[in-house]
Amino acid sequence: MKVKHCRIHNRPAYNSEVHSSRDMGVDELNYQYADYEVTDTIFLVGANPIETQTNLFLNHMVPGMRNGAKVLVVDPRRTVTINACEEVAGKDNVLHLQINSGTDLALFNALFTEIADKGWVDSEFIKASTFADGVAVPEDEAHPANLGSYEAARAACRMSLAEAAEICGVSAEDIAKAAAWIAEPKDGARRKCVTAYEKGIIWGNDNYRTIGALLNIALATGNVGREGGGCCRLGGHQEGYYRPGDGHVGRPAPYFDQLVIAGRGKVHHNWATDHFKTTLNAVAFKREYNRRTNMVKEAMDARAGATREEMVDAIVAAINAGGLFSVHVDIIHTQNAQAAHVILPAVESGEMNLTSMNGERRLRLTEKYMDGPGQAMPDCLIAARMANHFERVLREEGRNEYADQFKGYDWKTEEDAFMDGYHQGNPEVTYERLRAMGNNGVQEPVTGFADGKLIGTPRLYENGVFKRHGREDGKALFMAGGWRGLEAPGKAQQKANHRFLINNGRSNINWQNWFLDQDNDFVSDRFPLPYLQINPEDAAELGLKNGDMAEVYNDVGATQAMVYVEPTARRNETFMLFGAPTGTQGNVINAGTNTLILPNYKQT
């Protein structure tokens, strides 16, 4: 449809979660999982992989630790991942930098400064593969920091150990130790370090600069495109999709949620998301969404028994008066879908043929083995049937130029959609060839086909050429982004006005936003509400004990949680599960986003 009034996944805009990495020339999925097994240091930032990437942790990170890798973890709380790493690697080989929430950028800039000042950089890599002179891309509305040379970044990012210690709340000695674990030569050779980050910084403070600062360290030490290296997001789920670019939306993209709250938009198609549970500023969004969709429902109710044309006229009149017509596509009935006027039931993996890609770009075909319920269809075929109807109606109205936009969607199967989409950009890849590759699939990008097998790419950038940013010179760019405090509007004020930090994340027992768990008694009986980890002294002071139901509130809204007294929780810092069907954590997150309309669910 190419509409500007659009958002993707959980995000309140149509954008990337890693703009800066891509702008610096580096795809965010650039290593292979085996790199964890042969590295010297595993550097985990804002991630809890034993709970949320269990297979990766057990099958690749644990062997790496057993082979002698040290582990460096940046997280405001002590997680079960840290405990597991200590059990495998030994406490002396695990360093937890328990920073103040949202201060990652200051920490990374201090690590970058220390590594550069010590001379622990890969000078040959910097000279051969990175931009050499000054600023290549100046800071503007679309690029929230200058991008350019190593020396320009080094000057802009300078942060002393003492300054970072004051901001981050960890010792200067530990920051220096972390820098040494990342980059100090080992046995006369450059140290290998593999860096993994996830939602802790993706959905945290100053997304663009923070991810860029972390990549600065990897580039400076030559740990991109190298065995035992890489700087990658972990990814909470398989993400094999093929979608249009964001050129029709622009950067920064429109803030979709705020447009809806302000009365903009007339028809909302919601595909496999539940904004009521997973958006920020959820109270205001739900209130306005319900009000506007109810305007249409009331207009429809008032025309009971009307003809189809009369009903359409009533709907159009209601949306022109400020209402919102809501269409939902999903595998189950969600909270958001309770406001919908049309439900289009979809199928899921196993009920359709599905191609998906994991965090090391491993593409696989999961074949259908059972029928979906009722009239449920794959998303791609639902989209195709909608396109067919758009074309038919527009031609009947004589609007042939507009109708032409919806030509070519005569897909009958998921394979038709794959061949018309993914295959056009990757002509070597077909269902038949993926089927032959079995469960191991092939690592993208696919470079050829020989001896009955697809030929993949285990690791990106091994040739030292970086073109993710589209620059012809193939040179990676450094990020010249200094520390600027809590960047999203309203976060600093909340910190001043409210005692408790409410951090958030996932747990192993819950899959993503609990979308199937709500019908799973094993999960819902154990956690009828999301748990809220809280320090024992804080709990006692508030008169709370394990299993109590607590109201959580601030100036934005209120929600509920089940008290979980946790001795490792710091005073005045809590942790609550994200995306629960009861006890929506987004109710207390304000509307302030990072630049480029990236949500900040943290620092609340």
CSV table of C-alpha atoms in Angstrom, one decimal, residues 18-417:
chain,number,residue,atom,x,y,z
A,18,VAL,CA,19.6,-0.4,14.5
A,19,HIS,CA,19.8,2.6,12.2
A,20,SER,CA,23.3,3.6,13.4
A,21,SER,CA,24.9,0.2,12.8
A,22,ARG,CA,23.5,0.2,9.2
A,23,ASP,CA,24.5,3.8,8.7
A,24,MET,CA,28.1,2.9,9.8
A,25,GLY,CA,28.1,0.2,7.1
A,26,VAL,CA,27.6,-2.9,9.2
A,27,ASP,CA,24.7,-5.3,9.1
A,28,GLU,CA,23.6,-6.0,12.6
A,29,LEU,CA,23.8,-9.8,12.0
A,30,ASN,CA,27.4,-10.3,10.8
A,31,TYR,CA,28.9,-13.2,12.7
A,32,GLN,CA,28.2,-16.9,12.9
A,33,TYR,CA,27.3,-18.6,16.2
A,34,ALA,CA,30.5,-20.7,16.1
A,35,ASP,CA,32.4,-17.5,16.8
A,36,TYR,CA,31.4,-17.8,20.4
A,37,GLU,CA,33.2,-21.1,20.6
A,38,VAL,CA,36.6,-19.8,19.5
A,39,THR,CA,36.7,-16.3,21.0
A,40,ASP,CA,38.7,-14.9,23.9
A,41,THR,CA,35.9,-12.7,25.3
A,42,ILE,CA,32.1,-12.8,25.2
A,43,PHE,CA,30.8,-9.3,25.6
A,44,LEU,CA,27.0,-9.3,26.5
A,45,VAL,CA,25.1,-6.0,26.6
A,46,GLY,CA,21.4,-5.6,27.6
A,47,ALA,CA,20.8,-9.3,26.9
A,48,ASN,CA,19.9,-12.3,29.0
A,49,PRO,CA,20.5,-15.2,26.6
A,50,ILE,CA,20.1,-18.2,28.9
A,51,GLU,CA,16.4,-17.1,29.2
A,52,THR,CA,15.8,-15.6,25.8
A,53,GLN,CA,18.3,-17.3,23.5
A,54,THR,CA,18.7,-20.6,25.3
A,55,ASN,CA,19.8,-22.7,22.4
A,56,LEU,CA,22.5,-20.2,21.4
A,57,PHE,CA,23.7,-19.9,25.0
A,58,LEU,CA,23.9,-23.7,25.7
A,59,ASN,CA,25.2,-24.8,22.3
A,60,HIS,CA,27.7,-22.0,21.5
A,61,MET,CA,28.4,-19.7,24.4
A,62,VAL,CA,28.9,-22.5,27.0
A,63,PRO,CA,31.4,-24.3,24.7
A,64,GLY,CA,33.2,-21.0,24.3
A,65,MET,CA,33.5,-20.5,28.1
A,66,ARG,CA,34.7,-24.1,28.4
A,67,ASN,CA,37.4,-23.3,25.8
A,68,GLY,CA,38.6,-20.4,28.0
A,69,ALA,CA,36.6,-17.4,27.0
A,70,LYS,CA,36.0,-14.7,29.6
A,71,VAL,CA,32.6,-13.1,29.9
A,72,LEU,CA,31.8,-9.5,30.3
A,73,VAL,CA,28.2,-8.5,31.1
A,74,VAL,CA,26.7,-5.0,31.1
A,75,ASP,CA,23.3,-5.0,32.8
A,76,PRO,CA,21.6,-2.9,35.6
A,77,ARG,CA,20.5,-6.1,37.3
A,78,ARG,CA,22.1,-9.5,38.1
A,79,THR,CA,20.4,-12.0,35.8
A,80,VAL,CA,20.4,-15.8,35.7
A,81,THR,CA,22.7,-15.5,32.7
A,82,ILE,CA,25.4,-14.0,34.9
A,83,ASN,CA,24.9,-16.8,37.4
A,84,ALA,CA,25.1,-19.5,34.7
A,85,CYS,CA,28.3,-17.9,33.3
A,86,GLU,CA,29.9,-18.0,36.7
A,87,GLU,CA,29.0,-21.7,37.1
A,88,VAL,CA,30.6,-22.5,33.7
A,89,ALA,CA,33.6,-20.1,33.4
A,90,GLY,CA,34.3,-19.5,37.1
A,91,LYS,CA,33.6,-16.3,38.9
A,92,ASP,CA,37.1,-14.9,38.2
A,93,ASN,CA,36.4,-15.1,34.5
A,94,VAL,CA,33.0,-13.2,34.6
A,95,LEU,CA,32.8,-9.5,35.1
A,96,HIS,CA,29.4,-7.9,35.7
A,97,LEU,CA,29.3,-4.1,35.1
A,98,GLN,CA,26.1,-3.3,37.0
A,99,ILE,CA,25.7,0.2,35.5
A,100,ASN,CA,23.0,2.7,36.3
A,101,SER,CA,20.1,2.2,33.9
A,102,GLY,CA,20.6,4.1,30.6
A,103,THR,CA,24.3,5.0,31.1
A,104,ASP,CA,25.6,2.5,28.5
A,105,LEU,CA,26.8,5.2,26.1
A,106,ALA,CA,29.0,6.8,28.8
A,107,LEU,CA,30.5,3.3,29.5
A,108,PHE,CA,31.1,2.4,25.9
A,109,ASN,CA,32.8,5.8,25.2
A,110,ALA,CA,35.1,5.3,28.2
A,111,LEU,CA,36.0,1.8,27.0
A,112,PHE,CA,36.7,3.2,23.5
A,113,THR,CA,38.8,5.9,25.0
A,114,GLU,CA,40.8,3.5,27.2
A,115,ILE,CA,41.4,1.0,24.4
A,116,ALA,CA,42.5,3.8,22.0
A,117,ASP,CA,44.8,5.5,24.6
A,118,LYS,CA,46.4,2.1,25.4
A,119,GLY,CA,47.0,1.5,21.7
A,120,TRP,CA,45.0,-1.7,21.7
A,121,VAL,CA,43.5,-1.0,18.3
A,122,ASP,CA,43.8,-2.8,15.0
A,123,SER,CA,45.6,0.0,13.1
A,124,GLU,CA,45.9,-2.1,9.9
A,125,PHE,CA,42.1,-2.7,9.8
A,126,ILE,CA,41.3,0.9,10.6
A,127,LYS,CA,43.6,2.1,7.8
A,128,ALA,CA,42.3,-0.5,5.2
A,129,SER,CA,38.6,-0.7,6.0
A,130,THR,CA,37.4,2.5,7.6
A,131,PHE,CA,36.9,6.1,6.5
A,132,ALA,CA,40.1,8.1,7.0
A,133,ASP,CA,39.4,11.8,7.2
A,134,GLY,CA,37.0,13.8,9.4
A,135,VAL,CA,33.3,13.6,8.9
A,136,ALA,CA,31.6,11.6,6.2
A,137,VAL,CA,28.0,12.1,7.2
A,138,PRO,CA,27.2,15.2,9.3
A,139,GLU,CA,24.7,15.1,12.2
A,140,ASP,CA,21.2,16.1,11.1
A,141,GLU,CA,17.6,15.1,11.8
A,142,ALA,CA,18.1,11.7,10.1
A,143,HIS,CA,21.5,11.0,11.6
A,144,PRO,CA,21.7,11.9,15.4
A,145,ALA,CA,25.5,12.0,15.4
A,146,ASN,CA,28.4,12.7,13.0
A,147,LEU,CA,29.7,9.6,11.2
A,148,GLY,CA,33.3,9.5,10.0
A,149,SER,CA,36.9,8.6,10.9
A,150,TYR,CA,38.4,6.8,13.8
A,151,GLU,CA,40.2,10.0,15.0
A,152,ALA,CA,37.0,12.1,14.7
A,153,ALA,CA,35.1,9.6,16.8
A,154,ARG,CA,37.9,9.3,19.3
A,155,ALA,CA,37.8,13.1,19.9
A,156,ALA,CA,34.0,13.4,20.1
A,157,CYS,CA,33.6,10.3,22.3
A,158,ARG,CA,36.4,11.0,24.8
A,159,MET,CA,35.3,10.0,28.3
A,160,SER,CA,37.7,9.3,31.2
A,161,LEU,CA,37.4,6.3,33.4
A,162,ALA,CA,36.6,8.6,36.4
A,163,GLU,CA,33.9,10.4,34.5
A,164,ALA,CA,32.3,7.2,33.4
A,165,ALA,CA,32.5,5.7,36.9
A,166,GLU,CA,30.7,8.7,38.3
A,167,ILE,CA,27.9,8.5,35.6
A,168,CYS,CA,27.6,4.7,35.5
A,169,GLY,CA,28.0,3.8,39.1
A,170,VAL,CA,30.7,1.3,38.6
A,171,SER,CA,34.4,1.5,39.5
A,172,ALA,CA,37.0,3.0,37.2
A,173,GLU,CA,39.1,-0.2,38.0
A,174,ASP,CA,36.3,-2.4,36.6
A,175,ILE,CA,35.9,-0.3,33.5
A,176,ALA,CA,39.7,-0.6,32.9
A,177,LYS,CA,39.5,-4.3,33.5
A,178,ALA,CA,36.7,-4.6,31.0
A,179,ALA,CA,38.7,-2.7,28.4
A,180,ALA,CA,41.6,-5.1,28.9
A,181,TRP,CA,39.4,-8.1,28.5
A,182,ILE,CA,38.0,-6.7,25.3
A,183,ALA,CA,41.2,-5.6,23.6
A,184,GLU,CA,44.5,-6.1,25.5
A,185,PRO,CA,46.7,-8.4,23.3
A,186,LYS,CA,46.8,-12.0,24.4
A,187,ASP,CA,50.0,-14.1,24.0
A,188,GLY,CA,51.3,-11.4,21.6
A,189,ALA,CA,48.2,-11.5,19.4
A,190,ARG,CA,45.2,-9.3,19.0
A,191,ARG,CA,42.4,-10.4,21.3
A,192,LYS,CA,39.2,-11.9,19.8
A,193,CYS,CA,36.0,-10.5,21.3
A,194,VAL,CA,32.5,-11.2,20.2
A,195,THR,CA,29.9,-8.6,21.2
A,196,ALA,CA,26.1,-9.4,21.5
A,197,TYR,CA,23.5,-6.8,22.4
A,198,GLU,CA,19.7,-6.8,22.5
A,199,LYS,CA,16.7,-5.0,23.9
A,200,GLY,CA,18.5,-3.5,26.9
A,201,ILE,CA,20.1,-0.9,24.6
A,202,ILE,CA,17.8,-1.3,21.5
A,203,TRP,CA,14.8,-0.2,23.6
A,204,GLY,CA,16.9,1.9,26.0
A,205,ASN,CA,18.5,5.3,26.2
A,206,ASP,CA,19.7,7.1,23.1
A,207,ASN,CA,19.5,4.1,20.8
A,208,TYR,CA,21.4,5.6,17.8
A,209,ARG,CA,24.4,6.8,19.6
A,210,THR,CA,24.6,3.9,22.1
A,211,ILE,CA,24.6,1.1,19.5
A,212,GLY,CA,27.0,3.2,17.4
A,213,ALA,CA,29.4,3.6,20.4
A,214,LEU,CA,29.3,-0.2,21.0
A,215,LEU,CA,30.2,-0.8,17.3
A,216,ASN,CA,33.0,1.8,17.6
A,217,ILE,CA,34.8,-0.6,20.0
A,218,ALA,CA,34.3,-3.6,17.7
A,219,LEU,CA,35.6,-1.7,14.6
A,220,ALA,CA,38.5,-0.1,16.5
A,221,THR,CA,39.7,-3.6,17.6
A,222,GLY,CA,39.1,-5.2,14.2
A,223,ASN,CA,36.4,-7.5,15.6
A,224,VAL,CA,34.0,-7.3,12.7
A,225,GLY,CA,34.4,-9.8,9.9
A,226,ARG,CA,36.9,-11.8,11.9
A,227,GLU,CA,36.7,-15.4,13.3
A,228,GLY,CA,35.9,-15.1,17.0
A,229,GLY,CA,34.6,-11.6,16.6
A,230,GLY,CA,31.4,-9.8,15.5
A,231,CYS,CA,29.1,-7.2,16.9
A,232,CYS,CA,25.5,-8.4,16.6
A,233,ARG,CA,22.1,-8.0,18.1
A,234,LEU,CA,20.9,-11.3,19.5
A,235,GLY,CA,17.3,-11.1,18.2
A,236,GLY,CA,14.5,-12.3,20.4
A,237,HIS,CA,12.9,-14.3,17.6
A,238,GLN,CA,13.4,-15.7,14.1
A,239,GLU,CA,13.0,-12.8,11.6
A,240,GLY,CA,12.8,-14.0,8.0
A,241,TYR,CA,10.9,-11.4,6.2
A,242,TYR,CA,11.1,-9.5,2.9
A,243,ARG,CA,9.6,-6.0,3.1
A,244,PRO,CA,9.8,-2.7,1.3
A,245,GLY,CA,12.4,-0.1,2.2
A,246,ASP,CA,11.4,2.9,4.2
A,247,GLY,CA,11.9,5.5,1.5
A,248,HIS,CA,8.2,6.2,1.2
A,249,VAL,CA,8.1,7.0,4.9
A,250,GLY,CA,11.2,9.0,5.4
A,251,ARG,CA,13.5,9.5,8.4
A,252,PRO,CA,12.4,10.1,11.1
A,253,ALA,CA,9.3,8.2,10.3
A,254,PRO,CA,5.9,9.5,11.5
A,255,TYR,CA,5.1,8.7,15.1
A,256,PHE,CA,2.1,6.4,14.4
A,257,ASP,CA,0.7,6.1,17.9
A,258,GLN,CA,0.7,9.9,18.4
A,259,LEU,CA,-1.1,10.3,15.0
A,260,VAL,CA,-3.8,7.8,16.1
A,261,ILE,CA,-4.2,9.6,19.5
A,262,ALA,CA,-4.5,12.9,17.7
A,263,GLY,CA,-7.4,11.6,15.6
A,264,ARG,CA,-5.4,10.9,12.4
A,265,GLY,CA,-6.0,7.9,10.1
A,266,LYS,CA,-9.2,6.3,9.1
A,267,VAL,CA,-8.6,2.6,8.6
A,268,HIS,CA,-6.1,0.6,10.7
A,269,HIS,CA,-4.9,-2.7,9.6
A,270,ASN,CA,-3.1,-4.6,12.4
A,271,TRP,CA,-1.1,-7.7,11.4
A,272,ALA,CA,0.1,-10.0,14.2
A,273,THR,CA,0.7,-7.3,16.8
A,274,ASP,CA,-1.1,-6.2,20.0
A,275,HIS,CA,-0.4,-2.5,20.6
A,276,PHE,CA,-2.5,-2.6,23.8
A,277,LYS,CA,0.1,-4.8,25.4
A,278,THR,CA,3.4,-3.8,23.8
A,279,THR,CA,3.3,-0.1,22.9
A,280,LEU,CA,4.6,2.7,25.1
A,281,ASN,CA,2.1,5.3,26.4
A,282,ALA,CA,-0.4,2.4,26.3
A,283,VAL,CA,-3.1,4.0,28.5
A,284,ALA,CA,-3.6,7.0,26.2
A,285,PHE,CA,-3.4,4.8,23.1
A,286,LYS,CA,-6.0,2.3,24.3
A,287,ARG,CA,-8.3,5.0,25.5
A,288,GLU,CA,-8.3,6.8,22.1
A,289,TYR,CA,-8.3,3.6,20.0
A,290,ASN,CA,-11.4,2.3,21.9
A,291,ARG,CA,-13.1,5.7,21.7
A,292,ARG,CA,-12.6,6.0,17.9
A,293,THR,CA,-13.4,2.4,17.0
A,294,ASN,CA,-16.5,2.6,19.2
A,295,MET,CA,-17.7,5.5,17.1
A,296,VAL,CA,-17.8,3.2,14.1
A,297,LYS,CA,-19.3,0.3,16.0
A,298,GLU,CA,-22.2,2.6,17.2
A,299,ALA,CA,-22.8,3.7,13.6
A,300,MET,CA,-22.9,0.1,12.5
A,301,ASP,CA,-25.2,-0.9,15.3
A,302,ALA,CA,-27.6,1.9,14.4
A,303,ARG,CA,-27.9,0.5,10.9
A,304,ALA,CA,-28.8,-3.0,11.8
A,305,GLY,CA,-30.6,-4.6,8.9
A,306,ALA,CA,-29.3,-2.1,6.3
A,307,THR,CA,-28.0,-3.1,2.9
A,308,ARG,CA,-24.3,-3.5,2.4
A,309,GLU,CA,-24.1,-0.1,0.6
A,310,GLU,CA,-26.0,1.6,3.4
A,311,MET,CA,-23.6,0.0,6.0
A,312,VAL,CA,-20.6,1.1,4.1
A,313,ASP,CA,-22.0,4.7,4.0
A,314,ALA,CA,-22.5,4.6,7.7
A,315,ILE,CA,-19.0,3.4,8.3
A,316,VAL,CA,-17.5,6.1,6.0
A,317,ALA,CA,-19.5,8.8,7.7
A,318,ALA,CA,-18.3,7.6,11.2
A,319,ILE,CA,-14.6,7.6,10.2
A,320,ASN,CA,-15.0,11.0,8.5
A,321,ALA,CA,-16.3,12.2,11.8
A,322,GLY,CA,-13.2,11.0,13.6
A,323,GLY,CA,-13.8,7.3,14.0
A,324,LEU,CA,-11.4,4.5,13.2
A,325,PHE,CA,-12.2,1.3,11.3
A,326,SER,CA,-10.1,-1.6,12.6
A,327,VAL,CA,-9.0,-4.7,10.8
A,328,HIS,CA,-7.0,-7.4,12.6
A,329,VAL,CA,-5.0,-10.3,11.2
A,330,ASP,CA,-3.8,-12.8,13.9
A,331,ILE,CA,-3.7,-16.4,15.1
A,332,ILE,CA,-5.6,-15.7,18.3
A,333,HIS,CA,-8.0,-13.1,19.5
A,334,THR,CA,-5.9,-10.3,21.1
A,335,GLN,CA,-6.8,-7.4,23.4
A,336,ASN,CA,-6.2,-5.0,20.6
A,337,ALA,CA,-8.5,-7.1,18.4
A,338,GLN,CA,-11.4,-6.7,20.8
A,339,ALA,CA,-11.8,-3.2,19.3
A,340,ALA,CA,-11.7,-4.6,15.7
A,341,HIS,CA,-14.6,-4.5,13.2
A,342,VAL,CA,-13.1,-7.3,11.0
A,343,ILE,CA,-11.0,-10.3,12.0
A,344,LEU,CA,-9.0,-12.1,9.4
A,345,PRO,CA,-7.7,-15.4,11.0
A,346,ALA,CA,-4.1,-16.4,10.1
A,347,VAL,CA,-2.1,-19.6,10.4
A,348,GLU,CA,1.3,-20.1,12.0
A,349,SER,CA,4.4,-22.2,11.6
A,350,GLY,CA,3.5,-25.8,10.9
A,351,GLU,CA,0.1,-24.8,9.5
A,352,MET,CA,1.8,-23.3,6.5
A,353,ASN,CA,5.2,-23.4,4.7
A,354,LEU,CA,7.4,-20.8,6.4
A,355,THR,CA,10.9,-19.5,5.5
A,356,SER,CA,12.7,-17.8,8.5
A,357,MET,CA,16.1,-16.7,9.4
A,358,ASN,CA,17.8,-16.7,12.8
A,359,GLY,CA,20.5,-14.5,14.4
A,360,GLU,CA,23.3,-15.9,12.3
A,361,ARG,CA,21.3,-15.3,9.1
A,362,ARG,CA,20.5,-19.1,8.8
A,363,LEU,CA,17.6,-19.4,6.4
A,364,ARG,CA,15.4,-22.5,6.6
A,365,LEU,CA,12.2,-23.8,5.3
A,366,THR,CA,9.8,-25.2,7.9
A,367,GLU,CA,7.2,-27.2,6.0
A,368,LYS,CA,3.5,-27.4,6.7
A,369,TYR,CA,2.4,-30.6,8.6
A,370,MET,CA,-1.2,-29.8,9.6
A,371,ASP,CA,-4.1,-27.7,8.5
A,372,GLY,CA,-4.9,-24.4,10.2
A,373,PRO,CA,-8.3,-23.9,11.9
A,374,GLY,CA,-11.4,-23.0,9.9
A,375,GLN,CA,-10.8,-20.4,7.2
A,376,ALA,CA,-7.4,-19.3,8.5
A,377,MET,CA,-4.8,-18.5,5.8
A,378,PRO,CA,-1.2,-17.6,5.6
A,379,ASP,CA,-0.6,-13.8,6.0
A,380,CYS,CA,0.9,-13.6,2.5
A,381,LEU,CA,-2.3,-15.0,0.9
A,382,ILE,CA,-4.6,-12.8,3.0
A,383,ALA,CA,-2.6,-9.9,1.7
A,384,ALA,CA,-2.8,-11.2,-1.9
A,385,ARG,CA,-6.6,-11.6,-1.7
A,386,MET,CA,-6.9,-8.1,-0.4
A,387,ALA,CA,-4.8,-6.8,-3.3
A,388,ASN,CA,-7.0,-8.7,-5.7
A,389,HIS,CA,-10.1,-7.0,-4.3
A,390,PHE,CA,-8.4,-3.6,-4.4
A,391,GLU,CA,-7.6,-4.0,-8.0
A,392,ARG,CA,-11.1,-5.2,-8.9
A,393,VAL,CA,-12.9,-2.4,-7.0
A,394,LEU,CA,-10.6,0.3,-8.4
A,395,ARG,CA,-11.1,-1.0,-12.0
A,396,GLU,CA,-14.8,-1.0,-11.5
A,397,GLU,CA,-14.5,2.7,-10.5
A,398,GLY,CA,-12.4,3.5,-13.6
A,399,ARG,CA,-9.3,4.3,-11.5
A,400,ASN,CA,-7.0,2.1,-13.6
A,401,GLU,CA,-3.7,3.8,-12.7
A,402,TYR,CA,-4.3,3.3,-9.0
A,403,ALA,CA,-5.5,-0.3,-9.7
A,404,ASP,CA,-2.2,-1.1,-11.4
A,405,GLN,CA,-0.4,-0.8,-8.1
A,406,PHE,CA,-2.2,-4.0,-7.0
A,407,LYS,CA,-1.4,-6.1,-10.1
A,408,GLY,CA,0.6,-9.3,-9.8
A,409,TYR,CA,-0.7,-10.7,-6.5
A,410,ASP,CA,-2.4,-13.8,-8.0
A,411,TRP,CA,-0.6,-16.0,-5.5
A,412,LYS,CA,-2.2,-19.4,-4.7
A,413,THR,CA,0.5,-20.7,-2.3
A,414,GLU,CA,3.1,-19.5,0.1
A,415,GLU,CA,5.7,-20.7,-2.4
A,416,ASP,CA,4.2,-18.3,-5.0
A,417,ALA,CA,4.7,-15.4,-2.6
